[in-house]
Amino acid sequence: MTRLTTNNVTGPEFMPQKFLKQERQQSRINIEEVHTFLESTPENAKLVQELIAEVTMDPVLKTCTDYYDLSKEEHRKVTAQKIARMALYMEQDIKRAKRQYRKDVVRDLQLNADSPTLTSRDLSIFDKRLSIVANQDPQLGTRIGVHLGLFGNCIKGNGTDEQIRYWLQERGTLFLKGIYGCFAMTELGHGSNVAQLQTRAEYDPSIDCFTINTPDLTATKWWIGGAAHSATHATVYARLIVQGKDYGVKTFVVPLRDPKNFQLLPGVFVGDIGAKMGRDGIDNGWIQFKNVVIPREFMLSRFTKVVKEGQNVRVLTEPVLDQISGYSALLSGRVNMVMDSFRFGAKFTTIAIRYAVGRQQFASKKGHGSTAEETQLINYPLHQYRVLPHLALVYLVSPAAYKLMNTYHSTLEDLYKISSSGDKSKLKPVSQKLKDLFIDSASLKATNTWLIATVIDELRQACGGHGYSAYNGFGKGYNDWVVQCTWEGDNNILSLTSARSIMKKFTDLSKGVVQTSESFSYLSPQFVGGVLKGTKVAQLATLKDYTDVWGIMLVKMLHFCVTLVSKTKDGDSISKQLVMVSRFHAFYSMLQVYSAKLSADDSGIKDENTRKTLWSLYQLFSLYFIDKHSGEFQQFKVFTPEQISELVQPKLFAIIPEVRKECVALTDAFKLPDAMLNAPIGYYDGDIYNNYYNEVLSNNPMEFEGPGKPNYHATLTTMLSRGFEFEERMSGSQDTQTLSKLGK
Amino acid sequence: MTRLTTNNVTGPEFMPQKFLKQERQQSRINIEEVHTFLESTPENAKLVQELIAEVTMDPVLKTCTDYYDLSKEEHRKVTAQKIARMALYMEQDIKRAKRQYRKDVVRDLQLNADSPTLTSRDLSIFDKRLSIVANQDPQLGTRIGVHLGLFGNCIKGNGTDEQIRYWLQERGTLFLKGIYGCFAMTELGHGSNVAQLQTRAEYDPSIDCFTINTPDLTATKWWIGGAAHSATHATVYARLIVQGKDYGVKTFVVPLRDPKNFQLLPGVFVGDIGAKMGRDGIDNGWIQFKNVVIPREFMLSRFTKVVKEGQNVRVLTEPVLDQISGYSALLSGRVNMVMDSFRFGAKFTTIAIRYAVGRQQFASKKGHGSTAEETQLINYPLHQYRVLPHLALVYLVSPAAYKLMNTYHSTLEDLYKISSSGDKSKLKPVSQKLKDLFIDSASLKATNTWLIATVIDELRQACGGHGYSAYNGFGKGYNDWVVQCTWEGDNNILSLTSARSIMKKFTDLSKGVVQTSESFSYLSPQFVGGVLKGTKVAQLATLKDYTDVWGIMLVKMLHFCVTLVSKTKDGDSISKQLVMVSRFHAFYSMLQVYSAKLSADDSGIKDENTRKTLWSLYQLFSLYFIDKHSGEFQQFKVFTPEQISELVQPKLFAIIPEVRKECVALTDAFKLPDAMLNAPIGYYDGDIYNNYYNEVLSNNPMEFEGPGKPNYHATLTTMLSRGFEFEERMSGSQDTQTLSKLGK
């Protein structure tokens, strides 16, 4: 409501609220069941709702539209305040997870050496809180995520049990206390190619210490989140040099700042990387080391150890795990980004769909003057096509994200247990699980971060001019998002590596190696055999077919790639196809996980209409992307041109109106409060124009010198009021009279 | 060079400069010829180079990397200073164009009623300067573009000769003097649907004036560039109401501010729209009118006139031109955006290709430790595929942009002449030309603004993390760019309207209507007949075939659409295809114009290698997009799956390495100085790391409280140093001792 609304209306009366009410009245699905389905379990759904309420209500954490007007410096300051606030929730969340309030839990965990080590279960509530604030304020999520997810997991992945306990628990890292960590991996000259990082850690037996050095400019640690202004310690990726021998890149804990007064330690040179496309609240920095000495014990030594016996120095390594674990710190980030894809997608589809329902433009039937009722955007087939498939995508991401998260936690716990137990025999199965996790997380991360970038961009366009206003969230949302396509592994590189591993699995088949993991079920001998023999053909008769077509596509593409490479002997020649293999693998596993969950007895979906609608989203997802990739589908003879025209596309445009019927309920089911959306054109009540107008006004008060009078008005008035006197001053120009005088 | 480079280098020595030198040495094309080809004529090429030098050297206009750190307020202030500076160049540019320095040209043009009216030739030099500063600082281009292009062209398109002379010349608009204009078309509730705008202009015969009113909130003028802080006058789109009758939307000149002191006039309520995704230097505002009275003569009356004879009031209209001319103000914007597509594309391909040549990552052959020479990004087939087709696009845009620009000027001059002469007979051919211009500009604007958005985004990703740094230009470049997909006609709406007109032409064929315009040559009876009879089939044998395949595609698609609509009677059902029709039409005309120019005797390309390379770009463009749209090409049977696999894709991946050989020379040929690129990783010398490092350092000086110590450090030190005392304060938690005491 605005104070203008008392004006008598002469033109067409827009009633966006009415339209949203209608949609909700006409909905025939159970959004409680849907919400639970999306949030995996009833318990989790309940927890998520509580956490959302807490972070949107908390006066420090809550984020309003004035957020879009903050400068880089303000963003950084506010983010720091939010970090400090989150630190308090951290302790509470651990007690909450342990269901222990009556004991001195945190003190005990930190100071009592016999106290249990923190499990991922203990941290599970704070992890969820973090993933939710990351949706409200991405830069805050990153700034804490770097400390816990990168710094913390680097120690967890590479440290001995004692080192893990010391740095994470005794020193307080996991309580956001004592230590603030950053992750010093990438350098100015090396990002993706970690093995070629150039920072040096030379062991000096005479002092039994390492000396850390930055040999040249390109070895400068670059893009390090938290380095510029926050981090007291860094896990540094550096080449281990012992007695002149280069053992490759290992990890070391290096102190940067005095936690008491935040002064940089000698030999540690740090700078601010400055302005970025987005996430300006993160203090990314660069670091150069000059003869920084750390004790030998600060090298993380779970898999590689430098031992000194008298004059004798030896380097012990466990190659198998060494290489895998080296990157495991990036794993949690990738896994989280799939969850982010769900949460960000949910946010922007909610905004754009509510706007599409409330916004009217152009009269459907020819009307005269201002009398004709205008059509809601959502009722244009093109607009439905532009908006609704993105909703289907968001729904398909959720179950895959939750499954990936669970696999991640279970796999890494097994890994720690086994490598602590020292029982090598159990190692093989775990490292296999870990490798599969690398493939799935890489292809799901790359595919979904790319798709959500497209979602945000296309939905912004679907909101027209108002989508370009900072106050409706798309701008910062996009700028904050797209870095996800680059960090924690560039999407193209990740796609290539995961696709190459998939190709390896494909060729291993002939050697009789059978896949156990569900997401590779299309690599079963029967399936592959059927496809290559031509007995297994694509169709869209059963629901299962909508997943299988992608399996068929994958088998044919892999077969093509393998044949081509064996011919050309040039692995690079197929890189364009490999990127597709990675993407199609992600589609296959998303469809597969979603349908498995929806078909399960414990799906929690009791209402028939609801189930039917959820299947419609599943079909829409598959059909939309088959059509998008109809080039590949036809080229690889999965579908004929006729099938595309007479089967795929008709089904696609038949299912869209089904989803349209429930589009508002399906976004309501995300249960994102306005405070989380932070975009007035997408608020729940649908009062688009008043909400948006009010936010614009409150963020832009009257100018100091009077309404509409800028502080630089003199620049303009001087320009406008300048006369012709300028004429005389112009080069080569002069009043004709004067010239004639001069000419005499 | 940085002061660190004196360090002795232990690791792999990166020598990006060496690689760029190599490329330039090995180049076998004539970049002077190429540059002239790109800039249309030798004279124009020379002029463009002079203007680029002027705007990049001018101390007020020049734009450095600190630009990326400016706040919204700073951007607005600096932009105003640049406008005032441009105003001075304006007068000089008119003299320069008229080749008259010795007369009091401007004074004469402004004050002498008999002086000639300014032609587009007189303004041609300033127009080019504007298009060039728009590439250096987009928001500046817009802020002046709104005044001249929208406000000015609205008057030119809708005013009588006398009104044009008065507002544009006598009052000084065209000299950026006296008046600063804005274009008050869109409203909060109506953007694309101009016919439904609700602002009212009611004629009151008793005072012989119009009263302008904003009837309700959604009729608030919204997004009006310049309204918040700069504009003294507005061309207002409002419903003409005479004696209660609504004559639809007409245009009126309405004063907003006193040019002397910048105070808003009574009844004019203005506010700042505030922060946007990009172009924060533009003071977009909203305007509400309450009983603002303007004389009848302030209505722009070329095509619609309100005449008062005693008590008798009549409204005279010229319907034919009325509707066309109503939107002609937007035409110049669309035409300019095609030129922008060329200039922006040139900028970002230059940056990304130089980076791809200088940047190395991963060893080609297996090497050990830090000894292996790493591969340049540009030598990875995938990277070539990610980068080089965008270069081809930029080359193909240029000739189309120049041709469109010329057609625009000639067509509108004809239109003014004829409608001034009052000779109705000559009207039909001109309005036909104007309609074709609407189609071409719409499909070229939509297609190319979309494609360049993709170019900027994908090239940023191709530059990895460094592409995300604000100082390398992609961030602001993208944010500033993407609004082009929305304003001056939403790309989807524009695509639909142009495609519908093309469909109309297609159906008119059967009525024997033949197309004259070159860009519709695929609609010739022979061509269409050949395609539908199947005698004209797609092939890639001759160069001409690379254009014709798109004509064949278009005919088949149009045939499909027409058939479907005649069946379903539902025009909306084909909107997805229509968007493609518009895009394919743009491709066809771009290829057609490019090949015509390159084949012409006066192409200016004498060197054989150069010609060959320019043809390679032409082929790459066509092949790349055939492959991108292979779904449509196969579905509509233009190519078979086998042809895609064995003809299109092999040719595509055979031509890319050809273009790669000259990729640096082809970007050098744009002749964009570093000052125009304003992105250190793309500077000419290729000294990527030193250039980038230096800019980051100069933009981020040491913190006030000491190196790496933020002004908010207390927030973090307090958090880190907090002890367990917090434990006691925690809800439901308490020291066990105390509890046991209390329990007694």
XYZ file of N, CA and C in Angstrom, chain A residues 4 7 9-12 14 69 72 91-92 95 101 104-105 110 143 175-176 178 188-191 193 196 198 215-217 222-223 229 257 260-261 273-275 277-278 288 359 361-362 369 374 386 450 457 460-461 465-466 468 470-471 478-479 482 492 576 627 630-631 634-635 637 642 645 649 690 692-693 700 703 708-709 712 717 720 722 724 727 730-734 736, chain B residues 4 7 9-12 14 69 72 91-92 95 101 104-105 110 143 175-176 178 188-191 193 196 198 215-217 222-223 229 257 260-261 273-275 277-278 288 359 361-362 369 374 386 450 457 460-461 465-466 468 470-471 478-479 482 492 576 627 630-631 634-635 637 642 645 649 690 692-693 700 703 708-709 712 717 720 722 724 727 731-734 736:
537
model
N -0.465 6.980 -2.288
C -1.062 7.403 -3.553
C -2.316 6.611 -3.885
N -5.788 7.860 -4.794
C -6.201 8.498 -6.057
C -7.291 7.671 -6.726
N -8.899 5.854 -9.670
C -8.254 5.199 -10.790
C -9.073 5.351 -12.063
N -8.457 5.923 -13.094
C -9.183 6.102 -14.357
C -8.816 5.002 -15.340
N -7.587 4.521 -15.230
C -7.091 3.554 -16.206
C -7.419 2.128 -15.818
N -6.713 1.174 -16.445
C -6.929 -0.227 -16.111
C -6.464 -0.435 -14.677
N -4.845 -2.494 -12.009
C -4.038 -3.698 -11.823
C -4.304 -4.256 -10.436
N 22.475 -1.122 -1.632
C 23.094 0.193 -1.781
C 24.432 0.298 -1.064
N 31.510 -1.267 -1.061
C 32.379 -2.414 -0.764
C 32.805 -2.372 0.700
N 28.155 -22.000 18.819
C 28.215 -22.749 20.086
C 26.850 -23.323 20.448
N 25.818 -22.495 20.197
C 24.468 -22.957 20.518
C 24.085 -24.143 19.634
N 25.552 -27.432 20.849
C 24.780 -27.956 21.992
C 23.453 -28.529 21.508
N 22.743 -29.244 26.966
C 22.786 -27.848 27.400
C 23.304 -27.740 28.824
N 29.196 -28.183 30.427
C 30.016 -27.135 29.816
C 30.561 -27.663 28.499
N 29.657 -27.920 27.567
C 29.986 -28.651 26.344
C 31.205 -28.078 25.626
N 36.791 -28.213 23.912
C 38.003 -27.508 23.538
C 39.187 -27.857 24.436
N 32.555 -16.175 3.461
C 33.603 -15.752 4.400
C 33.722 -16.729 5.562
N 34.908 -23.475 16.616
C 33.982 -22.624 17.367
C 34.094 -21.179 16.918
N 34.767 -20.958 15.773
C 35.032 -19.592 15.310
C 35.654 -18.793 16.458
N 39.611 -18.032 18.594
C 41.055 -18.216 18.655
C 41.772 -18.064 17.326
N 48.837 -16.312 -8.388
C 48.605 -15.447 -9.543
C 48.800 -16.207 -10.857
N 49.765 -17.104 -10.875
C 50.094 -17.831 -12.099
C 49.452 -19.196 -12.237
N 48.886 -19.722 -11.147
C 48.306 -21.061 -11.194
C 46.995 -21.143 -10.431
N 45.940 -21.545 -11.134
C 44.660 -21.762 -10.493
C 44.307 -23.228 -10.552
N 45.764 -25.659 -12.142
C 46.881 -26.603 -12.107
C 47.601 -26.566 -10.760
N 51.266 -27.489 -10.004
C 52.338 -26.595 -10.443
C 52.480 -25.353 -9.571
N 53.876 -22.777 -6.983
C 55.316 -22.504 -6.875
C 55.797 -22.055 -5.504
N 58.713 -17.420 -4.464
C 59.897 -17.226 -5.298
C 59.771 -16.072 -6.290
N 58.610 -15.861 -6.839
C 58.474 -14.755 -7.796
C 57.029 -14.259 -7.843
N 56.794 -13.234 -8.650
C 55.481 -12.586 -8.647
C 54.340 -13.565 -8.900
N 46.978 -15.708 -4.537
C 46.068 -14.741 -5.142
C 44.630 -15.197 -4.959
N 43.720 -14.235 -4.767
C 42.282 -14.522 -4.584
C 41.988 -15.156 -3.239
N 41.994 -9.096 5.195
C 41.648 -8.417 6.450
C 41.242 -9.308 7.613
N 48.583 -13.421 11.153
C 48.325 -12.239 11.982
C 48.313 -12.620 13.454
N 45.456 -11.138 18.570
C 45.106 -10.135 19.599
C 44.957 -8.747 18.971
N 45.928 -8.378 18.142
C 45.908 -6.992 17.637
C 45.841 -6.916 16.101
N 42.747 -7.550 -2.737
C 42.543 -7.735 -4.186
C 41.545 -6.717 -4.710
N 40.770 -6.145 -3.801
C 39.921 -5.023 -4.189
C 38.582 -5.416 -4.778
N 38.110 -4.596 -5.718
C 36.747 -4.737 -6.231
C 36.621 -5.965 -7.127
N 33.510 -8.580 -9.396
C 32.215 -8.518 -10.067
C 31.090 -8.596 -9.042
N 31.324 -9.389 -7.990
C 30.332 -9.529 -6.929
C 31.005 -9.944 -5.634
N 52.348 -12.735 -0.015
C 53.716 -13.109 -0.383
C 54.469 -13.451 0.900
N 1.855 -9.509 -12.963
C 2.093 -8.501 -13.991
C 1.215 -8.750 -15.214
N 0.347 -7.274 -19.229
C 0.825 -6.440 -20.323
C 0.173 -6.878 -21.635
N -0.394 -5.943 -22.342
C -1.092 -6.158 -23.621
C -2.449 -6.840 -23.409
N -8.882 2.075 -26.068
C -8.429 3.024 -25.046
C -7.882 2.282 -23.853
N -5.840 -6.427 -19.462
C -4.593 -6.934 -20.033
C -4.252 -8.331 -19.518
N 9.600 -19.591 -20.958
C 10.796 -18.901 -20.454
C 10.993 -19.119 -18.962
N 26.231 -23.621 -13.700
C 25.986 -23.013 -15.017
C 24.494 -22.757 -15.231
N 19.732 -15.058 -14.967
C 19.774 -14.113 -16.078
C 18.448 -14.098 -16.847
N 15.612 -12.628 -14.760
C 15.721 -11.169 -14.682
C 15.088 -10.567 -15.929
N 15.442 -11.102 -17.091
C 14.871 -10.579 -18.336
C 13.359 -10.760 -18.344
N 12.155 -4.421 -17.150
C 12.956 -3.357 -16.556
C 13.088 -3.522 -15.052
N 12.002 -3.912 -14.399
C 12.042 -4.012 -12.936
C 13.036 -5.072 -12.476
N 15.929 -5.256 -13.609
C 17.249 -4.618 -13.655
C 17.486 -3.719 -12.441
N 18.321 -2.816 -8.789
C 19.117 -3.537 -7.781
C 18.232 -4.085 -6.673
N 17.122 -3.372 -6.399
C 16.282 -3.728 -5.253
C 15.482 -5.008 -5.458
N 23.044 -12.314 -9.433
C 23.818 -12.856 -10.556
C 25.315 -12.658 -10.320
N 25.695 -11.448 -9.938
C 27.118 -11.149 -9.738
C 27.740 -12.006 -8.647
N 27.820 -16.039 -10.221
C 28.593 -16.585 -11.340
C 30.016 -17.002 -10.979
N 34.554 -25.858 -16.833
C 34.988 -26.620 -18.010
C 35.994 -27.693 -17.618
N 34.785 -30.950 -26.599
C 33.441 -30.358 -26.679
C 32.382 -31.410 -26.285
N 14.829 -31.195 -25.677
C 14.576 -30.225 -26.756
C 15.762 -29.279 -26.892
N 18.379 -31.078 -28.628
C 17.857 -31.928 -29.712
C 18.910 -32.103 -30.802
N 19.862 -31.185 -30.873
C 20.963 -31.362 -31.822
C 21.683 -32.671 -31.561
N 19.436 -35.837 -32.037
C 19.210 -36.269 -33.420
C 20.520 -36.755 -34.032
N 21.600 -36.004 -33.774
C 22.882 -36.380 -34.378
C 23.292 -37.790 -33.969
N 21.294 -40.087 -33.121
C 20.210 -41.014 -33.453
C 19.501 -41.598 -32.224
N 11.558 -36.681 -36.782
C 10.099 -36.825 -36.614
C 9.742 -36.951 -35.138
N 9.740 -33.619 -33.505
C 8.570 -32.805 -33.872
C 7.267 -33.377 -33.343
N 8.500 -32.450 -28.623
C 7.974 -31.086 -28.498
C 6.490 -31.044 -28.148
N 3.072 -1.422 -5.209
C 3.231 -0.684 -3.955
C 4.496 -1.102 -3.211
N 7.272 -2.440 -4.389
C 8.472 -1.999 -5.105
C 8.654 -0.484 -4.937
N 7.580 0.265 -5.148
C 7.614 1.724 -5.033
C 8.089 2.145 -3.632
N 15.842 5.859 -1.263
C 16.307 7.063 -1.953
C 15.597 8.301 -1.426
N 16.928 14.612 -1.864
C 18.299 15.125 -1.938
C 18.504 16.261 -0.943
N 15.162 16.345 -6.164
C 15.655 16.218 -7.531
C 16.824 17.119 -7.870
N 17.441 17.721 -6.838
C 18.577 18.626 -7.091
C 19.871 17.951 -6.645
N 25.802 17.924 -7.614
C 26.677 18.371 -8.709
C 25.926 19.261 -9.709
N 24.186 23.200 -14.620
C 23.637 24.535 -14.884
C 24.667 25.377 -15.632
N 24.547 24.314 -19.236
C 23.336 24.702 -19.956
C 23.271 26.206 -20.189
N 25.752 28.291 -20.535
C 26.885 28.894 -21.248
C 26.355 29.546 -22.525
N 27.405 32.152 -26.051
C 28.252 31.972 -27.232
C 29.680 32.412 -26.960
N 32.122 30.395 -28.156
C 32.423 30.456 -29.591
C 33.783 31.099 -29.836
N 36.842 29.046 -29.067
C 37.063 27.800 -29.809
C 38.251 27.906 -30.742
N 38.999 26.827 -30.811
C 40.178 26.808 -31.685
C 39.762 27.143 -33.116
N 40.543 28.009 -33.760
C 40.326 28.320 -35.179
C 39.018 29.024 -35.460
N 38.336 29.497 -34.400
C 37.047 30.144 -34.626
C 37.077 31.548 -34.023
N 36.352 32.486 -34.633
C 36.375 33.842 -34.107
C 35.219 34.633 -34.689
N 33.184 37.083 -36.682
C 33.547 37.548 -38.035
C 33.993 39.015 -38.024
N 59.098 -6.596 -7.970
C 59.394 -7.959 -7.541
C 60.164 -8.740 -8.594
N 63.437 -10.666 -8.298
C 63.650 -11.957 -7.618
C 64.153 -12.999 -8.609
N 64.150 -16.369 -10.375
C 63.005 -17.226 -10.654
C 63.403 -18.689 -10.569
N 62.737 -19.424 -9.702
C 63.059 -20.854 -9.545
C 62.068 -21.699 -10.352
N 60.863 -21.232 -10.469
C 59.812 -22.037 -11.103
C 59.750 -21.811 -12.598
N 58.642 -22.222 -13.202
C 58.480 -22.039 -14.639
C 58.391 -20.543 -14.919
N 57.039 -17.591 -16.752
C 55.981 -17.214 -17.686
C 56.446 -16.021 -18.496
N 36.056 1.203 -8.972
C 35.893 1.325 -7.524
C 34.944 2.455 -7.134
N 28.088 4.705 -6.522
C 27.016 5.212 -7.380
C 27.061 6.737 -7.436
N 30.129 21.360 -30.058
C 30.193 22.535 -30.945
C 31.340 22.383 -31.933
N 32.475 21.882 -31.445
C 33.627 21.709 -32.323
C 33.317 20.682 -33.421
N 31.281 22.138 -36.259
C 32.143 22.928 -37.153
C 32.993 22.001 -38.021
N 34.970 26.907 -39.752
C 35.529 27.407 -38.489
C 35.520 28.932 -38.454
N 30.551 32.316 -37.348
C 29.999 32.060 -36.020
C 28.948 30.962 -36.166
N 29.408 29.786 -36.541
C 28.502 28.711 -36.946
C 27.389 28.459 -35.947
N 21.821 28.674 -34.176
C 20.861 28.758 -33.078
C 19.942 29.975 -33.196
N 23.580 8.612 -20.968
C 23.048 9.843 -20.389
C 22.958 10.931 -21.452
N 22.919 21.419 -29.152
C 24.252 21.887 -28.733
C 24.505 21.540 -27.262
N 23.636 20.695 -26.687
C 23.715 20.403 -25.242
C 23.769 21.718 -24.470
N 21.084 25.097 -22.904
C 19.735 25.614 -22.658
C 18.770 24.584 -22.090
N 5.426 2.766 -14.476
C 5.589 1.645 -13.548
C 4.772 0.436 -14.014
N 3.618 0.707 -14.569
C 2.725 -0.385 -14.961
C 2.811 -0.786 -16.424
N 3.444 0.032 -17.256
C 3.513 -0.282 -18.687
C 4.887 0.009 -19.268
N 5.493 -1.025 -19.848
C 6.768 -0.845 -20.531
C 6.590 -1.092 -22.014
N 3.999 -2.225 -23.660
C 2.687 -1.879 -24.215
C 2.457 -0.367 -24.176
N -0.885 1.490 -24.057
C -1.699 1.481 -22.840
C -1.161 2.408 -21.750
N -0.815 5.423 -19.288
C -1.985 6.014 -18.627
C -1.855 7.491 -18.258
N -2.667 9.673 -13.181
C -3.923 9.273 -12.526
C -3.729 8.360 -11.320
N -2.742 7.446 -11.374
C -2.547 6.559 -10.220
C -1.090 6.079 -10.179
N -0.791 5.289 -9.173
C 0.592 4.891 -8.949
C 1.224 4.235 -10.174
N 8.432 5.821 -15.054
C 9.379 4.994 -14.322
C 10.586 4.657 -15.196
N 11.742 4.599 -14.606
C 12.988 4.279 -15.316
C 13.472 5.423 -16.195
N 17.952 13.670 -11.764
C 18.849 14.778 -11.416
C 19.262 15.703 -12.545
N 12.358 21.236 -14.775
C 13.210 21.983 -13.852
C 13.528 23.352 -14.435
N 18.100 27.316 -14.691
C 19.034 28.214 -13.988
C 19.441 27.650 -12.638
N 18.452 27.187 -11.859
C 18.774 26.767 -10.479
C 18.412 25.306 -10.205
N 15.427 6.519 -8.855
C 15.123 5.081 -8.873
C 16.204 4.307 -8.138
N 17.345 4.941 -7.955
C 18.379 4.359 -7.114
C 19.270 3.338 -7.784
N 19.702 2.351 -7.002
C 20.723 1.404 -7.466
C 20.169 0.446 -8.518
N 21.414 -2.822 -11.559
C 22.399 -3.891 -11.790
C 23.676 -3.289 -12.357
N 23.533 -2.265 -13.192
C 24.692 -1.595 -13.770
C 24.332 -0.177 -14.154
N 5.924 11.988 -11.324
C 4.464 12.063 -11.210
C 4.046 13.493 -11.504
N 48.451 -16.636 -21.262
C 48.270 -17.481 -20.078
C 48.618 -18.935 -20.391
N 48.704 -22.936 -18.653
C 48.227 -23.769 -17.557
C 48.270 -25.240 -17.970
N 48.849 -26.056 -17.167
C 49.030 -27.505 -17.369
C 50.091 -27.769 -18.435
N 58.033 -31.970 -11.480
C 58.207 -30.812 -10.597
C 57.818 -29.551 -11.333
N 54.429 -25.137 -19.652
C 52.983 -25.298 -19.666
C 52.363 -24.763 -20.956
N 35.840 -22.118 -27.291
C 35.136 -21.223 -26.363
C 35.323 -19.755 -26.742
N 21.764 -10.004 -27.266
C 21.788 -11.301 -26.576
C 23.154 -11.975 -26.749
N 30.018 -12.907 -20.917
C 29.958 -13.900 -19.848
C 30.921 -15.052 -20.113
N 34.549 -13.953 -19.878
C 34.966 -13.775 -18.482
C 35.358 -15.135 -17.900
N 34.532 -16.134 -18.128
C 34.849 -17.472 -17.617
C 36.138 -17.989 -18.236
N 39.661 -16.972 -12.772
C 39.456 -16.090 -11.624
C 39.730 -14.636 -11.958
N 40.787 -14.396 -12.747
C 41.141 -13.009 -13.064
C 40.039 -12.298 -13.844
N 37.054 -12.422 -13.000
C 36.064 -12.001 -12.000
C 36.495 -10.733 -11.269
N 37.131 -6.981 -10.702
C 36.478 -5.808 -11.296
C 37.424 -5.078 -12.244
N 38.742 -5.152 -11.953
C 39.714 -4.354 -12.708
C 39.954 -4.885 -14.112
N 29.566 -6.485 -18.177
C 28.365 -7.314 -18.295
C 27.154 -6.592 -17.713
N 27.332 -6.054 -16.503
C 26.210 -5.391 -15.827
C 25.697 -4.203 -16.624
N 23.835 -5.833 -20.172
C 22.634 -6.666 -20.296
C 21.323 -5.878 -20.320
N 12.624 -10.336 -26.439
C 11.640 -11.340 -26.857
C 10.500 -10.699 -27.632
N 7.873 -19.715 -29.705
C 9.245 -20.211 -29.528
C 9.957 -20.235 -30.886
N 25.956 -25.388 -35.993
C 26.184 -26.439 -35.001
C 25.407 -26.139 -33.725
N 21.955 -27.020 -34.398
C 21.817 -28.251 -35.188
C 20.495 -28.947 -34.873
N 19.919 -28.645 -33.722
C 18.603 -29.194 -33.412
C 17.598 -28.780 -34.461
N 18.434 -30.102 -38.067
C 18.081 -31.506 -38.320
C 16.570 -31.680 -38.297
N 15.929 -31.048 -37.323
C 14.482 -31.212 -37.200
C 13.766 -30.762 -38.472
N 15.059 -30.702 -41.355
C 15.622 -31.420 -42.497
C 16.439 -30.528 -43.422
N 23.846 -37.198 -40.447
C 25.155 -37.531 -41.042
C 25.861 -36.266 -41.492
N 27.432 -34.557 -38.597
C 28.637 -35.251 -38.121
C 29.773 -35.214 -39.128
N 30.374 -30.305 -38.587
C 31.328 -30.295 -37.472
C 32.777 -30.458 -37.927
N 52.306 -8.529 -14.442
C 52.781 -7.262 -13.889
C 51.731 -6.169 -14.030
N 48.454 -6.434 -14.284
C 47.315 -6.695 -13.407
C 47.695 -6.398 -11.949
N 48.851 -6.923 -11.540
C 49.332 -6.721 -10.163
C 49.456 -5.229 -9.853
N 44.419 -0.260 -4.391
C 44.199 -0.712 -3.010
C 45.400 -0.389 -2.133
N 46.126 -0.048 4.285
C 45.047 0.349 5.179
C 45.528 1.417 6.157
N 47.024 -4.620 6.052
C 46.131 -5.751 6.284
C 45.278 -5.646 7.524
N 45.231 -4.436 8.118
C 44.430 -4.268 9.341
C 43.186 -3.440 9.018
N 37.565 -2.417 10.895
C 36.596 -3.136 11.736
C 37.263 -4.276 12.512
N 38.656 -9.284 16.459
C 39.512 -9.647 17.600
C 38.638 -9.975 18.826
N 37.328 -13.458 18.323
C 38.329 -14.518 18.442
C 38.824 -14.691 19.872
N 37.157 -14.092 22.616
C 36.145 -14.365 23.646
C 36.457 -15.716 24.286
N 35.362 -18.567 27.636
C 34.196 -19.404 27.931
C 33.167 -18.658 28.748
N 29.931 -19.042 27.758
C 29.236 -20.276 28.117
C 28.163 -20.011 29.176
N 21.765 -19.402 26.884
C 20.433 -19.829 27.332
C 20.488 -21.310 27.715
N 19.900 -21.626 28.810
C 19.776 -23.035 29.220
C 21.090 -23.689 29.554
N 22.160 -22.913 29.631
C 23.455 -23.522 29.911
C 24.073 -22.856 31.130
N 24.840 -23.626 31.872
C 25.420 -23.043 33.069
C 26.556 -23.921 33.572
N 28.583 -26.355 35.590
C 28.014 -27.499 36.333
C 28.069 -27.272 37.853
